[in-house]
């Protein structure tokens, strides 16, 4: 059967990320479902009933409601109300899980593997609803994810996307006014405005990694976002931070999301404050457009910072790149480059 789903990189890893990064965001159920599936990978399960799946699914939703009440665009939801009632102590945990099994999976099981009007080529599970039973059969495609280098980063990416989506909903900010800012000292994205105190949203590394496919922006080597790893990736200013005052005269925030990329720590140390070769500017443009196409909350920030149209955004990058070059004496390229695209 043909599908409308298209992806330049057909790998299992890219198909998974496409669902998390580009799937519809009418509710956060898909994030809870994704975390539940990742748990099955860890346990190497090949089959699970909805009754058993309801436990991690409901637990994830409840944990997030405690911080951000709004978890969907629907005016009413029996499942979400049940989660709120459990938090309030008016129903038991057993009642919560029973309600989750009945109402929590109504749409997400069928919708999770769909994108752009079609189904991903390599399904991660199949439904087995017959003879009064409701089971999910896990395919080898999902289990293979554990073999990937990026497996260790996927749950953090899901959480980062979830945090950004729910924060944008709960703050009820006009998207045109949404400005996600960067705290360099803490490597965090935060939101702050005249009408609210600062709200820390999520880790910069966790947010950016999926949009770079877990690769160093410059060398395309695999990178890790785990703070406990010896070679945790660096958050790099594509155009150096040292010239922030000059860029500000052009209306550019050098600390903006548009200028932040993840790089291998050794590559970052080698780059320092030098200006990347021009070919990397096109890569930065494509990375930013990747965000915008995904309807990510950071997309609005990038549009606000760089321009409302592709033409204006390209012009913005060109002008700031040329300014950075005029203030520098040397272009830079990594000493290691693996072929790849974002």
Short mmCIF file of C-alpha atoms in Angstrom, two decimals:
data_model
loop_
_atom_site.label_atom_id
_atom_site.label_comp_id
_atom_site.label_asym_id
_atom_site.label_seq_id
_atom_site.Cartn_x
_atom_site.Cartn_y
_atom_site.Cartn_z
CA UNK A 1 0.00 0.00 0.00
CA UNK A 2 1.35 3.43 -0.87
CA UNK A 3 1.63 6.14 1.72
CA UNK A 4 1.98 9.91 1.74
CA UNK A 5 4.77 9.62 4.28
CA UNK A 6 8.09 10.81 2.88
CA UNK A 7 11.46 11.04 4.54
CA UNK A 8 14.91 11.56 3.06
CA UNK A 9 16.48 9.15 5.52
CA UNK A 10 14.41 5.93 5.77
CA UNK A 11 16.25 4.54 8.81
CA UNK A 12 14.33 3.26 11.83
CA UNK A 13 15.87 6.05 13.91
CA UNK A 14 14.65 8.76 11.52
CA UNK A 15 11.17 7.27 11.31
CA UNK A 16 10.91 7.31 15.11
CA UNK A 17 12.09 10.91 15.30
CA UNK A 18 9.70 11.96 12.54
CA UNK A 19 6.77 10.77 14.66
CA UNK A 20 7.98 12.66 17.72
CA UNK A 21 9.07 15.84 15.93
CA UNK A 22 6.51 16.13 13.13
CA UNK A 23 3.41 14.27 14.30
CA UNK A 24 0.34 16.31 15.20
CA UNK A 25 0.24 17.96 18.64
CA UNK A 26 -3.51 18.05 19.39
CA UNK A 27 -2.72 16.29 22.67
CA UNK A 28 0.37 15.11 24.51
CA UNK A 29 -0.77 11.48 24.51
CA UNK A 30 1.75 10.62 21.81
CA UNK A 31 4.62 11.63 24.09
CA UNK A 32 3.35 9.43 26.92
CA UNK A 33 2.82 6.61 24.44
CA UNK A 34 6.33 7.07 23.05
CA UNK A 35 7.84 6.86 26.56
CA UNK A 36 5.80 3.71 27.21
CA UNK A 37 7.11 2.13 24.01
CA UNK A 38 10.70 3.01 24.92
CA UNK A 39 10.12 1.21 28.22
CA UNK A 40 9.08 -1.90 26.32
CA UNK A 41 12.32 -1.75 24.35
CA UNK A 42 14.30 -1.73 27.58
CA UNK A 43 12.37 -4.78 28.81
CA UNK A 44 12.59 -6.45 25.36
CA UNK A 45 8.87 -7.21 25.43
CA UNK A 46 7.21 -8.41 22.24
CA UNK A 47 3.61 -8.23 23.42
CA UNK A 48 1.69 -6.19 26.00
CA UNK A 49 -1.98 -5.75 26.88
CA UNK A 50 -3.56 -2.31 27.02
CA UNK A 51 -4.25 -2.99 30.69
CA UNK A 52 -0.51 -3.31 31.38
CA UNK A 53 0.43 -0.47 29.03
CA UNK A 54 -2.01 1.78 30.87
CA UNK A 55 0.28 1.86 33.92
CA UNK A 56 3.34 3.66 32.44
CA UNK A 57 1.09 5.68 30.11
CA UNK A 58 -1.08 7.07 32.92
CA UNK A 59 1.89 7.60 35.23
CA UNK A 60 3.60 9.79 32.62
CA UNK A 61 0.52 11.91 32.00
CA UNK A 62 -0.15 12.34 35.74
CA UNK A 63 3.44 13.47 36.35
CA UNK A 64 3.12 16.16 33.69
CA UNK A 65 -0.34 17.36 34.73
CA UNK A 66 1.09 18.11 38.17
CA UNK A 67 3.33 20.70 36.50
CA UNK A 68 1.26 21.78 33.49
CA UNK A 69 -2.47 21.09 33.66
CA UNK A 70 -3.23 21.53 29.96
CA UNK A 71 -2.29 18.38 28.04
CA UNK A 72 -4.54 18.74 24.99
CA UNK A 73 -6.62 21.10 22.89
CA UNK A 74 -9.93 19.31 23.49
CA UNK A 75 -12.40 21.14 25.74
CA UNK A 76 -13.11 17.92 27.66
CA UNK A 77 -11.47 14.54 28.14
CA UNK A 78 -12.68 11.71 30.38
CA UNK A 79 -9.14 10.38 30.56
CA UNK A 80 -7.50 13.69 31.56
CA UNK A 81 -10.28 14.39 34.05
CA UNK A 82 -9.63 10.96 35.53
CA UNK A 83 -5.94 11.83 35.89
CA UNK A 84 -6.86 15.08 37.63
CA UNK A 85 -9.27 13.26 39.93
CA UNK A 86 -6.53 10.80 40.86
CA UNK A 87 -4.18 13.68 41.71
CA UNK A 88 -6.97 15.22 43.81
CA UNK A 89 -7.44 11.90 45.63
CA UNK A 90 -11.03 11.29 44.53
CA UNK A 91 -10.28 8.06 42.65
CA UNK A 92 -7.85 5.26 43.38
CA UNK A 93 -4.83 4.22 41.35
CA UNK A 94 -6.66 1.07 40.30
CA UNK A 95 -9.56 3.20 39.04
CA UNK A 96 -7.12 5.47 37.19
CA UNK A 97 -5.54 2.55 35.34
CA UNK A 98 -8.94 1.06 34.50
CA UNK A 99 -10.10 4.41 33.13
CA UNK A 100 -6.86 4.78 31.17
CA UNK A 101 -7.34 1.39 29.52
CA UNK A 102 -10.87 2.40 28.50
CA UNK A 103 -10.32 6.00 27.36
CA UNK A 104 -6.61 6.80 27.18
CA UNK A 105 -5.77 4.87 24.02
CA UNK A 106 -8.88 5.68 21.93
CA UNK A 107 -6.94 7.68 19.32
CA UNK A 108 -3.24 7.39 20.09
CA UNK A 109 -2.74 3.71 19.19
CA UNK A 110 -4.07 4.25 15.66
CA UNK A 111 -2.61 7.72 15.17
CA UNK A 112 0.89 7.36 16.64
CA UNK A 113 2.46 5.74 13.55
CA UNK A 114 0.82 8.15 11.09
CA UNK A 115 2.49 11.23 9.64
CA UNK A 116 1.72 13.48 6.68
CA UNK A 117 -1.46 11.55 5.94
CA UNK A 118 0.23 8.15 5.79
CA UNK A 119 1.80 5.44 7.91
CA UNK A 120 5.53 5.03 8.45
CA UNK A 121 7.05 2.28 6.26
CA UNK A 122 8.42 0.21 9.14
CA UNK A 123 5.79 -0.07 11.86
CA UNK A 124 6.88 -0.32 15.47
CA UNK A 125 3.84 -2.32 16.57
CA UNK A 126 0.59 -3.91 15.41
CA UNK A 127 -2.81 -4.00 17.09
CA UNK A 128 -4.21 -7.37 18.09
CA UNK A 129 -7.78 -6.69 19.18
CA UNK A 130 -9.78 -9.90 19.08
CA UNK A 131 -11.75 -12.27 21.26
CA UNK A 132 -12.28 -9.59 23.87
CA UNK A 133 -8.53 -8.96 24.28
CA UNK A 134 -6.64 -5.81 23.41
CA UNK A 135 -2.93 -6.40 22.89
CA UNK A 136 -0.10 -4.52 21.23
CA UNK A 137 2.37 -6.70 19.31
CA UNK A 138 5.85 -5.18 19.26
CA UNK A 139 7.75 -5.56 15.97
CA UNK A 140 11.47 -6.12 15.50
CA UNK A 141 11.68 -2.54 14.20
CA UNK A 142 11.02 -1.16 17.67
CA UNK A 143 13.35 -3.62 19.39
CA UNK A 144 16.16 -2.74 16.97
CA UNK A 145 16.17 0.81 18.32
CA UNK A 146 18.06 -0.41 21.37
CA UNK A 147 21.01 -1.29 19.14
CA UNK A 148 21.37 2.33 18.02
CA UNK A 149 23.92 4.71 19.50
CA UNK A 150 21.18 7.32 19.85
CA UNK A 151 18.89 5.04 21.88
CA UNK A 152 20.21 6.56 25.11
CA UNK A 153 19.07 10.02 23.95
CA UNK A 154 15.55 9.28 22.68
CA UNK A 155 13.66 9.50 25.97
CA UNK A 156 15.25 12.86 26.75
CA UNK A 157 14.22 14.11 23.30
CA UNK A 158 10.62 13.02 23.91
CA UNK A 159 10.57 14.82 27.26
CA UNK A 160 12.05 17.97 25.75
CA UNK A 161 9.46 18.12 22.98
CA UNK A 162 6.67 17.40 25.49
CA UNK A 163 7.86 20.16 27.83
CA UNK A 164 7.97 22.74 25.07
CA UNK A 165 4.53 21.86 23.69
CA UNK A 166 2.74 21.88 27.05
CA UNK A 167 4.50 25.05 28.20
CA UNK A 168 3.36 26.91 25.10
CA UNK A 169 -0.22 25.72 25.69
CA UNK A 170 -0.32 26.49 29.38
CA UNK A 171 1.16 29.97 29.07
CA UNK A 172 -1.46 30.87 26.43
CA UNK A 173 0.94 33.25 24.75
CA UNK A 174 0.27 34.57 21.26
CA UNK A 175 2.75 32.59 19.10
CA UNK A 176 3.93 35.85 17.55
CA UNK A 177 5.07 36.98 21.00
CA UNK A 178 6.64 33.70 22.07
CA UNK A 179 10.34 34.11 22.76
CA UNK A 180 12.27 31.10 24.03
CA UNK A 181 15.58 32.31 25.46
CA UNK A 182 18.88 30.61 26.19
CA UNK A 183 20.59 30.42 29.57
CA UNK A 184 24.20 29.66 28.68
CA UNK A 185 25.32 28.95 32.25
CA UNK A 186 22.62 26.30 32.83
CA UNK A 187 22.23 25.12 29.19
CA UNK A 188 18.48 25.68 29.51
CA UNK A 189 15.76 27.20 27.39
CA UNK A 190 13.45 29.50 29.33
CA UNK A 191 10.51 31.83 28.70
CA UNK A 192 10.10 35.23 30.28
CA UNK A 193 7.89 38.23 29.53
CA UNK A 194 6.56 41.43 31.07
CA UNK A 195 3.57 39.58 32.52
CA UNK A 196 5.27 36.51 33.99
CA UNK A 197 8.29 35.34 35.89
CA UNK A 198 10.94 33.27 34.20
CA UNK A 199 9.93 29.65 33.49
CA UNK A 200 12.68 27.12 32.80
CA UNK A 201 11.38 24.88 30.01
CA UNK A 202 13.89 22.21 29.05
CA UNK A 203 17.51 21.34 28.36
CA UNK A 204 19.00 22.92 25.24
CA UNK A 205 20.81 19.70 24.34
CA UNK A 206 17.67 17.59 24.65
CA UNK A 207 15.72 20.02 22.46
CA UNK A 208 18.26 20.42 19.67
CA UNK A 209 19.51 16.84 19.37
CA UNK A 210 16.57 15.35 17.46
CA UNK A 211 16.69 18.09 14.84
CA UNK A 212 20.33 17.25 14.19
CA UNK A 213 19.60 13.49 14.10
CA UNK A 214 21.96 13.01 17.03
CA UNK A 215 24.90 14.20 14.95
CA UNK A 216 27.56 16.87 15.41
CA UNK A 217 26.44 19.88 13.37
CA UNK A 218 29.87 20.25 11.75
CA UNK A 219 31.46 16.79 11.52
CA UNK A 220 28.31 14.63 11.50
CA UNK A 221 29.82 12.33 14.13
CA UNK A 222 27.46 10.72 16.65
CA UNK A 223 27.07 12.83 19.78
CA UNK A 224 25.66 12.20 23.23
CA UNK A 225 23.45 14.57 25.23
CA UNK A 226 23.85 12.56 28.44
CA UNK A 227 25.52 14.69 31.09
CA UNK A 228 27.15 11.60 32.62
CA UNK A 229 29.03 10.70 29.44
CA UNK A 230 32.69 11.64 29.20
CA UNK A 231 32.14 13.20 25.78
CA UNK A 232 28.89 15.13 26.25
CA UNK A 233 28.30 17.38 23.25
CA UNK A 234 28.78 21.14 23.42
CA UNK A 235 26.22 23.86 22.74
CA UNK A 236 27.94 26.07 20.18
CA UNK A 237 27.23 29.54 18.83
CA UNK A 238 27.48 29.10 15.05
CA UNK A 239 28.42 32.77 14.73
CA UNK A 240 30.65 33.64 17.70
CA UNK A 241 29.19 35.18 20.82
CA UNK A 242 32.10 37.60 21.12
CA UNK A 243 30.57 39.88 18.45
CA UNK A 244 27.10 40.03 20.03
CA UNK A 245 27.04 43.84 20.28
CA UNK A 246 27.76 44.30 16.56
CA UNK A 247 25.12 41.72 15.62
CA UNK A 248 22.62 43.45 17.90
CA UNK A 249 22.97 46.57 15.72
CA UNK A 250 21.48 44.47 12.90
CA UNK A 251 18.66 43.39 15.18
CA UNK A 252 20.12 39.92 15.75
CA UNK A 253 20.23 38.12 19.09
CA UNK A 254 23.38 36.02 18.84
CA UNK A 255 22.06 33.94 21.78
CA UNK A 256 18.95 33.11 19.76
CA UNK A 257 17.85 29.56 18.99
CA UNK A 258 18.64 30.20 15.32
CA UNK A 259 22.37 30.46 16.14
CA UNK A 260 22.70 27.51 18.56
CA UNK A 261 23.91 24.11 17.37
CA UNK A 262 25.26 20.96 19.03
CA UNK A 263 28.79 19.85 18.25
CA UNK A 264 31.25 17.20 19.32
CA UNK A 265 33.20 18.61 22.28
CA UNK A 266 36.59 18.22 20.57
CA UNK A 267 35.27 19.85 17.40
CA UNK A 268 33.91 22.72 19.47
CA UNK A 269 37.26 23.26 21.20
CA UNK A 270 38.96 23.40 17.82
CA UNK A 271 36.44 25.85 16.36
CA UNK A 272 36.62 28.36 19.21
CA UNK A 273 35.40 31.76 17.96
CA UNK A 274 36.21 31.20 14.30
CA UNK A 275 33.67 31.49 11.48
CA UNK A 276 32.57 28.24 9.79
CA UNK A 277 32.97 27.92 6.04
CA UNK A 278 30.06 29.22 3.96
CA UNK A 279 28.69 25.74 3.23
CA UNK A 280 27.76 25.39 6.90
CA UNK A 281 25.54 28.47 6.66
CA UNK A 282 23.28 26.56 4.28
CA UNK A 283 23.21 23.70 6.78
CA UNK A 284 22.16 26.14 9.50
CA UNK A 285 19.39 27.49 7.27
CA UNK A 286 18.12 23.97 6.60
CA UNK A 287 18.25 23.07 10.29
CA UNK A 288 16.21 26.14 11.18
CA UNK A 289 13.67 25.39 8.45
CA UNK A 290 13.45 21.85 9.84
CA UNK A 291 12.25 23.36 13.13
CA UNK A 292 9.77 25.65 11.44
CA UNK A 293 8.22 22.86 9.35
CA UNK A 294 7.71 20.74 12.47
CA UNK A 295 5.38 23.31 14.09
CA UNK A 296 7.66 23.14 17.11
CA UNK A 297 7.22 25.85 19.80
CA UNK A 298 10.80 26.86 19.05
CA UNK A 299 9.73 27.43 15.45
CA UNK A 300 7.85 30.57 16.42
CA UNK A 301 10.92 31.87 18.21
CA UNK A 302 13.13 31.26 15.16
CA UNK A 303 10.61 32.99 12.88
CA UNK A 304 10.38 35.93 15.27
CA UNK A 305 14.16 36.19 15.44
CA UNK A 306 15.03 35.74 11.76
CA UNK A 307 12.05 36.61 9.54
CA UNK A 308 8.52 35.66 8.54
CA UNK A 309 9.44 34.18 5.13
CA UNK A 310 12.19 31.89 3.82
CA UNK A 311 13.56 34.76 1.76
CA UNK A 312 13.81 37.06 4.78
CA UNK A 313 15.34 34.30 6.92
CA UNK A 314 17.98 33.55 4.30
CA UNK A 315 18.77 37.27 3.97
CA UNK A 316 19.04 37.54 7.77
CA UNK A 317 21.58 34.72 7.95
CA UNK A 318 23.59 36.09 5.01
CA UNK A 319 23.82 39.56 6.54
CA UNK A 320 24.92 38.28 9.92
CA UNK A 321 27.36 35.82 8.40
CA UNK A 322 28.98 38.59 6.34
CA UNK A 323 29.16 40.79 9.42
CA UNK A 324 30.87 38.02 11.40
CA UNK A 325 33.36 37.51 8.55
CA UNK A 326 34.20 41.21 8.49
CA UNK A 327 35.05 41.01 12.19
CA UNK A 328 37.15 37.87 11.82
CA UNK A 329 40.36 37.04 10.04
CA UNK A 330 39.97 33.30 9.57
CA UNK A 331 37.39 30.82 8.32
CA UNK A 332 37.18 27.39 9.90
CA UNK A 333 36.23 23.84 8.98
CA UNK A 334 36.35 20.65 11.07
CA UNK A 335 39.28 18.29 10.69
CA UNK A 336 36.79 15.40 10.54
CA UNK A 337 33.75 15.37 8.24
CA UNK A 338 31.39 12.48 7.65
CA UNK A 339 28.98 12.76 4.76
CA UNK A 340 25.39 13.37 5.85
CA UNK A 341 22.44 15.75 5.84
CA UNK A 342 19.87 17.00 8.34
#
